[in-house]
């Protein structure tokens, strides 16, 4: 109890979370920039829906492929320096995308694909890094809210930046979006370098706060030099095999793939849906897209708070995480009703409800922080993110084919809603008890 009282003078962990939130907001704004600029890019370069789907998916191809290397870098070099280079490089490639407008024809399309591919590779360590830092800085009973807050930055990014990016496209052309966002990210990378430290290295943390988070299950030595020297080494390929062989984790991975189908619909095709299916202007679509995003942000905060409240009330970790996930996905399925609604106002309201539910249920990163083996937190988060962001490859392409084949988004909304149902099935029937994984087959003896 004295430790808890002492922490009132030091809440450094919430400052760390604030930086994670800001960086993740910029991260998702950079991802969404292609969708806001999408209608104008498509018009300028003469792309078909299927071609646009492939451009939308370029980010995810490399993002998925680079997950395991990114996780290895986090475990090998630590979160701070790996994440710095991640922020700097993805922002640089975003800025360079603004120069594609100087090219024409096939060269412009190819360069657009290549640069989005490069952005994806550079962003790979970001969310495993978020999970690692949260594991180090937050006790278990605060981790649901902490993870939900950095994850809800994806919605805040749309709330804050979709209207701004829509205005930039309308006023200065689609290239301006990438130049502005890239410059902002480069500046933020140096702020990161000055402000992020591990719990035992941070100049502002009190001894009481350190004792409090460590007693609550925070892995405070995760990036410490002493811990790195004493910890057993992990055989990377054996570790991946061991994690994939865990039924609980496999169920979590499947659920994350399906949840991210909703995410990538929102990040890629949703503004196009508003323009093409609902006949809004790109300027209006930029503002309208922010309304479901506000609901998603509120849902994300609510889901994390509900989960932590259940945990503090004495319910099991499994129940505390699963109840918001299942309830949120049930709400997300409501988007299918948009196929039967004519009034734009009601469509936006239903989409807001669906994305509120998606926010409530987006607790996957809290589950990763709860379950990752301490010797391979980066690798575990990377594997989770590999499965989840495979949806970034499949969702834009599948929806592109549906829209081109049917001439409408009706089938696309059914496809996205069905993925919410599969998430429920996965968490109810596959995951089982949620608990931290202990590696057995992939550990090597300590080298020091």
Short mmCIF file of C-alpha atoms in Angstrom, two decimals:
data_model
loop_
_atom_site.label_atom_id
_atom_site.label_comp_id
_atom_site.label_asym_id
_atom_site.label_seq_id
_atom_site.Cartn_x
_atom_site.Cartn_y
_atom_site.Cartn_z
CA UNK A 1 0.00 0.00 0.00
CA UNK A 2 2.74 2.57 0.74
CA UNK A 3 4.08 2.03 -2.77
CA UNK A 4 0.68 2.92 -4.23
CA UNK A 5 0.56 6.15 -2.22
CA UNK A 6 4.07 7.14 -3.26
CA UNK A 7 3.19 6.81 -6.94
CA UNK A 8 0.90 9.83 -6.66
CA UNK A 9 4.06 11.97 -6.79
CA UNK A 10 5.27 10.18 -9.91
CA UNK A 11 3.08 9.16 -12.83
CA UNK A 12 5.82 8.86 -15.39
CA UNK A 13 4.21 5.82 -17.01
CA UNK A 14 1.29 7.96 -18.21
CA UNK A 15 3.74 10.37 -19.83
CA UNK A 16 5.30 7.43 -21.67
CA UNK A 17 1.81 6.36 -22.77
CA UNK A 18 1.13 9.90 -24.03
CA UNK A 19 4.18 9.69 -26.30
CA UNK A 20 3.05 6.25 -27.53
CA UNK A 21 -0.38 7.71 -28.28
CA UNK A 22 1.02 10.67 -30.24
CA UNK A 23 3.41 8.50 -32.26
CA UNK A 24 0.68 5.96 -33.01
CA UNK A 25 -1.66 8.76 -34.08
CA UNK A 26 0.92 9.93 -36.62
CA UNK A 27 1.51 6.28 -37.61
CA UNK A 28 -2.14 5.72 -38.49
CA UNK A 29 -2.55 9.12 -40.11
CA UNK A 30 0.30 8.17 -42.46
CA UNK A 31 -1.41 4.86 -43.21
CA UNK A 32 -4.75 6.59 -43.87
CA UNK A 33 -3.23 9.32 -46.05
CA UNK A 34 -3.48 7.07 -49.11
CA UNK A 35 -7.22 6.56 -48.59
CA UNK A 36 -7.97 10.27 -48.15
CA UNK A 37 -5.92 11.09 -51.24
CA UNK A 38 -7.21 7.94 -52.99
CA UNK A 39 -10.09 9.37 -55.06
CA UNK A 40 -7.84 12.13 -56.46
CA UNK A 41 -4.94 9.74 -57.04
CA UNK A 42 -7.26 7.35 -58.85
CA UNK A 43 -8.55 10.17 -61.04
CA UNK A 44 -5.09 11.60 -61.75
CA UNK A 45 -3.47 8.25 -62.58
CA UNK A 46 -6.53 6.57 -64.17
CA UNK A 47 -6.60 3.53 -61.87
CA UNK A 48 -9.32 0.84 -61.86
CA UNK A 49 -10.86 -0.34 -58.54
CA UNK A 50 -8.71 -3.48 -58.61
CA UNK A 51 -5.54 -1.47 -59.32
CA UNK A 52 -6.46 0.88 -56.50
CA UNK A 53 -6.95 -2.14 -54.24
CA UNK A 54 -3.41 -3.29 -54.98
CA UNK A 55 -2.01 0.19 -54.28
CA UNK A 56 -3.94 0.25 -51.00
CA UNK A 57 -2.47 -3.14 -50.09
CA UNK A 58 1.17 -2.25 -50.90
CA UNK A 59 1.75 -1.04 -47.35
CA UNK A 60 0.56 -4.31 -45.82
CA UNK A 61 2.66 -6.62 -48.01
CA UNK A 62 5.91 -5.30 -46.58
CA UNK A 63 4.45 -4.54 -43.15
CA UNK A 64 3.57 -8.22 -42.75
CA UNK A 65 6.83 -9.49 -44.25
CA UNK A 66 8.91 -7.28 -41.95
CA UNK A 67 7.10 -8.16 -38.71
CA UNK A 68 9.37 -10.97 -37.54
CA UNK A 69 12.60 -9.11 -38.44
CA UNK A 70 11.16 -6.05 -36.68
CA UNK A 71 10.35 -8.10 -33.58
CA UNK A 72 13.87 -9.56 -33.59
CA UNK A 73 15.34 -6.04 -33.79
CA UNK A 74 13.24 -4.96 -30.80
CA UNK A 75 14.41 -7.91 -28.70
CA UNK A 76 18.01 -7.49 -29.87
CA UNK A 77 18.48 -3.69 -29.70
CA UNK A 78 15.64 -2.58 -27.45
CA UNK A 79 12.50 -0.55 -28.03
CA UNK A 80 13.91 2.98 -27.93
CA UNK A 81 16.49 2.91 -30.73
CA UNK A 82 14.62 0.45 -32.97
CA UNK A 83 11.44 2.51 -32.76
CA UNK A 84 13.34 5.76 -33.46
CA UNK A 85 14.60 4.46 -36.80
CA UNK A 86 11.13 3.10 -37.55
CA UNK A 87 9.48 6.51 -37.07
CA UNK A 88 12.17 8.38 -38.99
CA UNK A 89 12.17 6.04 -41.99
CA UNK A 90 8.40 5.64 -42.41
CA UNK A 91 8.06 9.44 -42.24
CA UNK A 92 10.82 9.95 -44.81
CA UNK A 93 9.16 7.55 -47.26
CA UNK A 94 5.79 9.23 -46.67
CA UNK A 95 7.31 12.61 -47.49
CA UNK A 96 8.89 11.23 -50.68
CA UNK A 97 5.45 9.96 -51.80
CA UNK A 98 4.54 13.60 -52.37
CA UNK A 99 7.01 13.62 -55.26
CA UNK A 100 5.13 10.92 -57.21
CA UNK A 101 2.99 13.67 -58.74
CA UNK A 102 5.98 14.69 -60.85
CA UNK A 103 5.83 11.32 -62.65
CA UNK A 104 3.24 10.05 -65.11
CA UNK A 105 1.72 6.78 -66.29
CA UNK A 106 3.17 3.43 -65.24
CA UNK A 107 6.21 5.06 -63.62
CA UNK A 108 3.97 7.03 -61.23
CA UNK A 109 1.94 3.94 -60.29
CA UNK A 110 5.08 1.86 -59.76
CA UNK A 111 6.74 4.51 -57.60
CA UNK A 112 3.56 4.95 -55.56
CA UNK A 113 3.48 1.20 -54.89
CA UNK A 114 7.21 1.09 -54.03
CA UNK A 115 7.04 3.99 -51.57
CA UNK A 116 3.95 2.63 -49.81
CA UNK A 117 5.76 -0.73 -49.68
CA UNK A 118 8.73 1.02 -48.02
CA UNK A 119 6.46 2.78 -45.51
CA UNK A 120 5.03 -0.61 -44.51
CA UNK A 121 8.46 -2.16 -43.93
CA UNK A 122 9.60 0.80 -41.83
CA UNK A 123 6.48 0.73 -39.66
CA UNK A 124 6.81 -2.98 -38.83
CA UNK A 125 8.37 -2.58 -35.33
CA UNK A 126 5.83 0.03 -34.18
CA UNK A 127 3.03 -1.99 -32.59
CA UNK A 128 5.23 -4.78 -31.20
CA UNK A 129 7.27 -1.90 -29.76
CA UNK A 130 4.13 -0.38 -28.21
CA UNK A 131 3.31 -3.74 -26.63
CA UNK A 132 6.85 -4.18 -25.31
CA UNK A 133 6.91 -0.71 -23.76
CA UNK A 134 3.47 -1.22 -22.22
CA UNK A 135 4.61 -4.53 -20.72
CA UNK A 136 7.60 -2.77 -19.17
CA UNK A 137 5.75 0.28 -17.83
CA UNK A 138 2.30 -0.91 -16.73
CA UNK A 139 1.06 -3.40 -14.12
CA UNK A 140 -1.41 -6.03 -15.33
CA UNK A 141 -4.50 -4.31 -13.89
CA UNK A 142 -3.73 -1.08 -15.82
CA UNK A 143 -2.57 -2.73 -19.02
CA UNK A 144 -6.00 -3.08 -20.63
CA UNK A 145 -6.60 0.67 -20.55
CA UNK A 146 -2.99 1.47 -21.51
CA UNK A 147 -3.09 -0.85 -24.53
CA UNK A 148 -6.57 0.34 -25.51
CA UNK A 149 -5.41 3.97 -25.38
CA UNK A 150 -2.43 3.55 -27.71
CA UNK A 151 -4.52 1.31 -29.97
CA UNK A 152 -7.37 3.86 -30.04
CA UNK A 153 -4.94 6.35 -31.57
CA UNK A 154 -5.95 4.81 -34.91
CA UNK A 155 -9.39 6.42 -34.50
CA UNK A 156 -8.05 9.68 -33.08
CA UNK A 157 -5.78 9.90 -36.13
CA UNK A 158 -8.86 9.96 -38.36
CA UNK A 159 -10.70 12.39 -36.06
CA UNK A 160 -7.79 14.82 -36.10
CA UNK A 161 -6.21 14.32 -39.51
CA UNK A 162 -8.99 13.18 -41.90
CA UNK A 163 -10.54 16.68 -42.07
CA UNK A 164 -7.07 18.26 -42.33
CA UNK A 165 -5.96 15.87 -45.07
CA UNK A 166 -9.27 16.29 -46.90
CA UNK A 167 -8.74 20.06 -46.82
CA UNK A 168 -5.13 19.68 -48.02
CA UNK A 169 -6.24 17.53 -50.98
CA UNK A 170 -9.02 19.97 -51.82
CA UNK A 171 -6.83 23.08 -51.51
CA UNK A 172 -3.32 22.04 -52.53
CA UNK A 173 -3.60 18.69 -54.33
CA UNK A 174 -3.11 15.12 -53.12
CA UNK A 175 0.69 15.42 -53.00
CA UNK A 176 0.52 17.94 -50.14
CA UNK A 177 -0.89 15.34 -47.73
CA UNK A 178 2.25 13.20 -47.90
CA UNK A 179 4.65 16.15 -47.63
CA UNK A 180 2.96 17.55 -44.52
CA UNK A 181 2.55 14.20 -42.76
CA UNK A 182 6.10 13.07 -43.57
CA UNK A 183 7.60 16.26 -42.19
CA UNK A 184 5.56 15.96 -39.00
CA UNK A 185 6.74 12.37 -38.43
CA UNK A 186 10.43 13.22 -38.93
CA UNK A 187 10.15 15.93 -36.26
CA UNK A 188 8.40 13.49 -33.90
CA UNK A 189 11.17 10.90 -34.26
CA UNK A 190 13.62 13.24 -32.51
CA UNK A 191 11.10 14.01 -29.75
CA UNK A 192 10.89 10.23 -29.21
CA UNK A 193 14.66 9.95 -28.86
CA UNK A 194 14.69 12.59 -26.10
CA UNK A 195 11.69 11.38 -24.08
CA UNK A 196 11.57 7.56 -24.13
CA UNK A 197 13.49 5.53 -21.52
CA UNK A 198 13.06 2.21 -19.74
CA UNK A 199 11.52 2.29 -16.23
CA UNK A 200 14.86 1.90 -14.44
CA UNK A 201 16.58 4.52 -16.63
CA UNK A 202 13.93 7.26 -16.65
CA UNK A 203 15.09 10.44 -14.85
CA UNK A 204 11.58 11.34 -13.63
CA UNK A 205 10.34 8.08 -12.13
CA UNK A 206 10.08 7.79 -8.33
CA UNK A 207 11.16 4.73 -6.39
CA UNK A 208 7.53 4.28 -5.31
CA UNK A 209 6.21 4.21 -8.87
CA UNK A 210 8.93 1.78 -9.91
CA UNK A 211 8.07 -0.52 -6.98
CA UNK A 212 4.35 -0.22 -7.73
CA UNK A 213 4.54 -1.19 -11.40
CA UNK A 214 7.06 -3.97 -10.74
CA UNK A 215 4.89 -5.46 -8.00
CA UNK A 216 1.91 -5.33 -10.38
CA UNK A 217 3.63 -7.44 -13.03
CA UNK A 218 5.44 -4.86 -15.20
CA UNK A 219 8.58 -6.26 -16.85
CA UNK A 220 10.76 -3.34 -15.72
CA UNK A 221 14.04 -4.97 -16.80
CA UNK A 222 12.87 -5.73 -20.34
CA UNK A 223 15.41 -3.43 -22.04
CA UNK A 224 17.98 -3.24 -19.26
CA UNK A 225 21.60 -4.13 -20.02
CA UNK A 226 21.84 -6.39 -16.96
CA UNK A 227 18.70 -8.30 -17.91
CA UNK A 228 19.90 -8.69 -21.49
CA UNK A 229 23.19 -10.19 -20.28
CA UNK A 230 21.55 -12.62 -17.86
CA UNK A 231 18.51 -13.68 -19.87
CA UNK A 232 18.51 -16.98 -21.75
CA UNK A 233 18.90 -16.58 -25.51
CA UNK A 234 15.99 -17.55 -27.73
CA UNK A 235 16.22 -19.66 -30.87
CA UNK A 236 14.13 -17.49 -33.20
CA UNK A 237 12.75 -20.19 -35.49
CA UNK A 238 12.11 -22.61 -32.62
CA UNK A 239 10.34 -19.81 -30.74
CA UNK A 240 8.07 -19.03 -33.69
CA UNK A 241 7.21 -22.71 -33.97
CA UNK A 242 6.51 -22.94 -30.24
CA UNK A 243 4.27 -19.86 -30.28
CA UNK A 244 2.35 -21.11 -33.34
CA UNK A 245 1.81 -24.44 -31.57
CA UNK A 246 0.01 -22.73 -28.68
CA UNK A 247 -3.78 -23.03 -29.14
CA UNK A 248 -4.54 -19.92 -27.07
CA UNK A 249 -2.23 -17.76 -29.18
CA UNK A 250 -3.49 -19.25 -32.45
CA UNK A 251 -7.04 -18.26 -31.49
CA UNK A 252 -5.85 -14.75 -30.63
CA UNK A 253 -4.05 -14.52 -33.99
CA UNK A 254 -7.17 -15.54 -35.93
CA UNK A 255 -9.25 -13.02 -33.98
CA UNK A 256 -6.78 -10.24 -34.73
CA UNK A 257 -6.82 -11.00 -38.45
CA UNK A 258 -10.61 -10.63 -38.46
CA UNK A 259 -10.61 -7.47 -36.31
CA UNK A 260 -8.05 -5.90 -38.64
CA UNK A 261 -10.34 -6.60 -41.59
CA UNK A 262 -12.62 -3.97 -40.06
CA UNK A 263 -9.64 -1.68 -39.47
CA UNK A 264 -8.38 -1.88 -43.05
CA UNK A 265 -11.82 -1.35 -44.54
CA UNK A 266 -11.93 1.87 -42.54
CA UNK A 267 -8.39 2.90 -43.48
CA UNK A 268 -8.66 2.19 -47.20
CA UNK A 269 -12.12 1.85 -48.76
CA UNK A 270 -14.36 3.75 -46.32
CA UNK A 271 -13.72 7.26 -47.78
CA UNK A 272 -14.15 5.79 -51.27
CA UNK A 273 -17.45 4.21 -50.11
CA UNK A 274 -18.64 7.64 -48.97
CA UNK A 275 -17.68 9.26 -52.28
CA UNK A 276 -18.74 6.47 -54.68
CA UNK A 277 -21.71 4.83 -52.93
CA UNK A 278 -23.03 7.82 -50.98
CA UNK A 279 -22.03 10.49 -53.55
CA UNK A 280 -20.26 12.81 -51.11
CA UNK A 281 -17.54 15.25 -52.13
CA UNK A 282 -13.99 14.39 -51.03
CA UNK A 283 -14.04 17.40 -48.68
CA UNK A 284 -17.30 16.26 -47.05
CA UNK A 285 -16.09 12.64 -46.92
CA UNK A 286 -12.98 13.73 -45.01
CA UNK A 287 -15.15 15.32 -42.33
CA UNK A 288 -17.79 12.57 -42.27
CA UNK A 289 -15.10 9.87 -41.91
CA UNK A 290 -14.08 11.50 -38.63
CA UNK A 291 -17.47 10.84 -36.99
CA UNK A 292 -17.25 7.01 -36.85
CA UNK A 293 -13.61 7.52 -35.85
CA UNK A 294 -14.70 9.54 -32.80
CA UNK A 295 -17.00 6.68 -31.87
CA UNK A 296 -14.16 4.19 -32.39
CA UNK A 297 -11.88 6.21 -30.14
CA UNK A 298 -14.49 6.38 -27.38
CA UNK A 299 -15.15 2.66 -27.80
CA UNK A 300 -11.43 1.90 -27.49
CA UNK A 301 -11.15 3.82 -24.22
CA UNK A 302 -14.37 2.24 -22.93
CA UNK A 303 -13.24 -1.29 -23.82
CA UNK A 304 -9.93 -0.91 -21.99
CA UNK A 305 -11.59 0.68 -18.94
CA UNK A 306 -14.26 -2.05 -18.76
CA UNK A 307 -11.62 -4.77 -19.05
CA UNK A 308 -9.47 -3.31 -16.26
CA UNK A 309 -12.50 -2.73 -14.04
CA UNK A 310 -13.50 -6.37 -14.42
CA UNK A 311 -9.96 -7.44 -13.55
CA UNK A 312 -9.85 -5.20 -10.46
CA UNK A 313 -13.25 -6.57 -9.38
CA UNK A 314 -11.70 -10.03 -9.14
CA UNK A 315 -12.85 -11.59 -12.40
CA UNK A 316 -10.37 -13.76 -14.25
CA UNK A 317 -8.08 -12.22 -16.85
CA UNK A 318 -9.78 -14.38 -19.51
CA UNK A 319 -13.25 -13.05 -18.71
CA UNK A 320 -11.99 -9.48 -18.30
CA UNK A 321 -10.55 -9.46 -21.83
CA UNK A 322 -13.15 -11.60 -23.62
CA UNK A 323 -16.35 -9.82 -22.52
CA UNK A 324 -15.49 -6.48 -24.21
CA UNK A 325 -14.15 -8.26 -27.31
CA UNK A 326 -17.31 -10.33 -27.85
CA UNK A 327 -19.68 -7.44 -27.07
CA UNK A 328 -17.74 -5.09 -29.36
CA UNK A 329 -17.78 -7.46 -32.31
CA UNK A 330 -21.54 -7.95 -31.96
CA UNK A 331 -21.95 -4.18 -32.30
CA UNK A 332 -19.56 -4.10 -35.28
CA UNK A 333 -21.80 -6.45 -37.25
CA UNK A 334 -24.41 -3.67 -37.37
CA UNK A 335 -22.61 -2.12 -40.37
CA UNK A 336 -24.36 -4.66 -42.62
CA UNK A 337 -27.58 -2.72 -41.96
CA UNK A 338 -26.17 0.17 -44.05
CA UNK A 339 -27.08 -1.87 -47.14
CA UNK A 340 -30.74 -1.24 -46.31
CA UNK A 341 -30.57 2.42 -45.27
CA UNK A 342 -31.01 5.28 -47.73
CA UNK A 343 -30.44 8.34 -45.54
CA UNK A 344 -26.81 9.40 -45.24
CA UNK A 345 -27.29 10.61 -41.67
CA UNK A 346 -28.47 7.15 -40.55
CA UNK A 347 -25.68 5.44 -42.48
CA UNK A 348 -23.11 7.54 -40.63
CA UNK A 349 -24.86 6.79 -37.31
CA UNK A 350 -24.77 3.03 -37.92
CA UNK A 351 -21.14 3.17 -39.02
CA UNK A 352 -20.38 5.11 -35.85
CA UNK A 353 -22.04 2.35 -33.80
CA UNK A 354 -20.08 -0.32 -35.69
CA UNK A 355 -16.77 1.42 -35.11
CA UNK A 356 -17.62 2.10 -31.47
CA UNK A 357 -18.02 -1.67 -31.16
CA UNK A 358 -14.79 -2.28 -33.03
CA UNK A 359 -13.04 0.04 -30.57
CA UNK A 360 -14.52 -1.75 -27.56
CA UNK A 361 -13.36 -5.10 -28.92
CA UNK A 362 -9.87 -4.04 -29.98
CA UNK A 363 -8.08 -5.46 -26.93
CA UNK A 364 -5.72 -7.70 -28.86
CA UNK A 365 -2.61 -5.76 -27.86
CA UNK A 366 -3.58 -5.98 -24.19
CA UNK A 367 -3.84 -9.75 -24.66
CA UNK A 368 -0.39 -9.78 -26.29
CA UNK A 369 1.07 -7.85 -23.33
CA UNK A 370 -0.63 -10.37 -21.00
CA UNK A 371 0.56 -13.48 -22.83
CA UNK A 372 3.95 -12.77 -24.46
CA UNK A 373 6.91 -14.70 -22.98
CA UNK A 374 9.24 -12.22 -21.30
CA UNK A 375 12.24 -13.51 -23.31
CA UNK A 376 10.55 -12.83 -26.66
CA UNK A 377 8.06 -9.99 -26.26
CA UNK A 378 9.06 -8.36 -29.55
CA UNK A 379 8.91 -11.62 -31.46
CA UNK A 380 5.55 -12.58 -29.94
CA UNK A 381 4.05 -9.17 -30.77
CA UNK A 382 5.48 -9.35 -34.28
CA UNK A 383 3.92 -12.77 -34.91
CA UNK A 384 0.57 -11.49 -33.64
CA UNK A 385 0.88 -8.45 -35.90
CA UNK A 386 1.85 -10.63 -38.87
CA UNK A 387 -1.46 -12.46 -38.65
CA UNK A 388 -3.41 -9.28 -37.94
CA UNK A 389 -2.02 -7.27 -40.79
CA UNK A 390 -2.32 -10.00 -43.37
CA UNK A 391 -5.82 -8.51 -43.41
CA UNK A 392 -4.20 -5.37 -44.78
CA UNK A 393 -3.24 -7.37 -47.86
CA UNK A 394 -6.46 -9.32 -48.34
CA UNK A 395 -9.11 -6.76 -47.33
CA UNK A 396 -8.37 -4.00 -49.90
CA UNK A 397 -8.00 -6.55 -52.72
CA UNK A 398 -11.09 -8.60 -51.83
CA UNK A 399 -13.20 -5.45 -51.52
CA UNK A 400 -11.75 -4.16 -54.82
CA UNK A 401 -12.91 -7.33 -56.58
CA UNK A 402 -16.33 -7.21 -54.88
CA UNK A 403 -16.88 -3.58 -55.87
CA UNK A 404 -15.67 -4.12 -59.43
CA UNK A 405 -17.69 -7.32 -59.85
CA UNK A 406 -20.96 -6.09 -58.33
CA UNK A 407 -20.80 -2.35 -58.90
CA UNK A 408 -21.63 -1.63 -55.23
CA UNK A 409 -20.33 -1.95 -51.68
CA UNK A 410 -23.19 -4.15 -50.42
CA UNK A 411 -21.19 -7.38 -50.58
CA UNK A 412 -18.16 -5.62 -49.09
CA UNK A 413 -20.08 -4.65 -45.94
CA UNK A 414 -21.30 -8.24 -45.53
CA UNK A 415 -17.73 -9.48 -45.93
CA UNK A 416 -16.45 -7.10 -43.24
CA UNK A 417 -19.32 -7.88 -40.85
CA UNK A 418 -18.76 -11.63 -41.24
CA UNK A 419 -15.20 -11.19 -40.01
CA UNK A 420 -16.54 -9.73 -36.76
CA UNK A 421 -18.56 -12.93 -36.30
CA UNK A 422 -15.46 -15.09 -36.81
CA UNK A 423 -13.64 -13.06 -34.12
CA UNK A 424 -16.38 -13.96 -31.65
CA UNK A 425 -16.11 -17.64 -32.55
CA UNK A 426 -12.34 -17.58 -32.14
CA UNK A 427 -12.33 -16.02 -28.67
CA UNK A 428 -15.24 -18.12 -27.39
CA UNK A 429 -14.28 -21.53 -28.77
CA UNK A 430 -10.52 -21.51 -29.52
CA UNK A 431 -8.63 -19.17 -27.16
CA UNK A 432 -9.49 -20.74 -23.79
CA UNK A 433 -7.68 -19.39 -20.71
CA UNK A 434 -5.61 -16.23 -21.27
CA UNK A 435 -2.25 -16.46 -19.46
CA UNK A 436 1.44 -15.67 -20.00
CA UNK A 437 3.27 -18.20 -22.17
CA UNK A 438 6.40 -19.82 -20.74
CA UNK A 439 8.88 -20.92 -23.37
CA UNK A 440 10.21 -24.47 -22.99
CA UNK A 441 11.59 -25.73 -26.30
CA UNK A 442 13.20 -22.58 -27.70
CA UNK A 443 15.37 -21.28 -24.84
CA UNK A 444 19.15 -21.49 -24.92
CA UNK A 445 21.34 -21.25 -21.80
CA UNK A 446 22.34 -17.75 -20.67
CA UNK A 447 25.62 -16.49 -22.17
CA UNK A 448 26.72 -14.54 -19.10
#
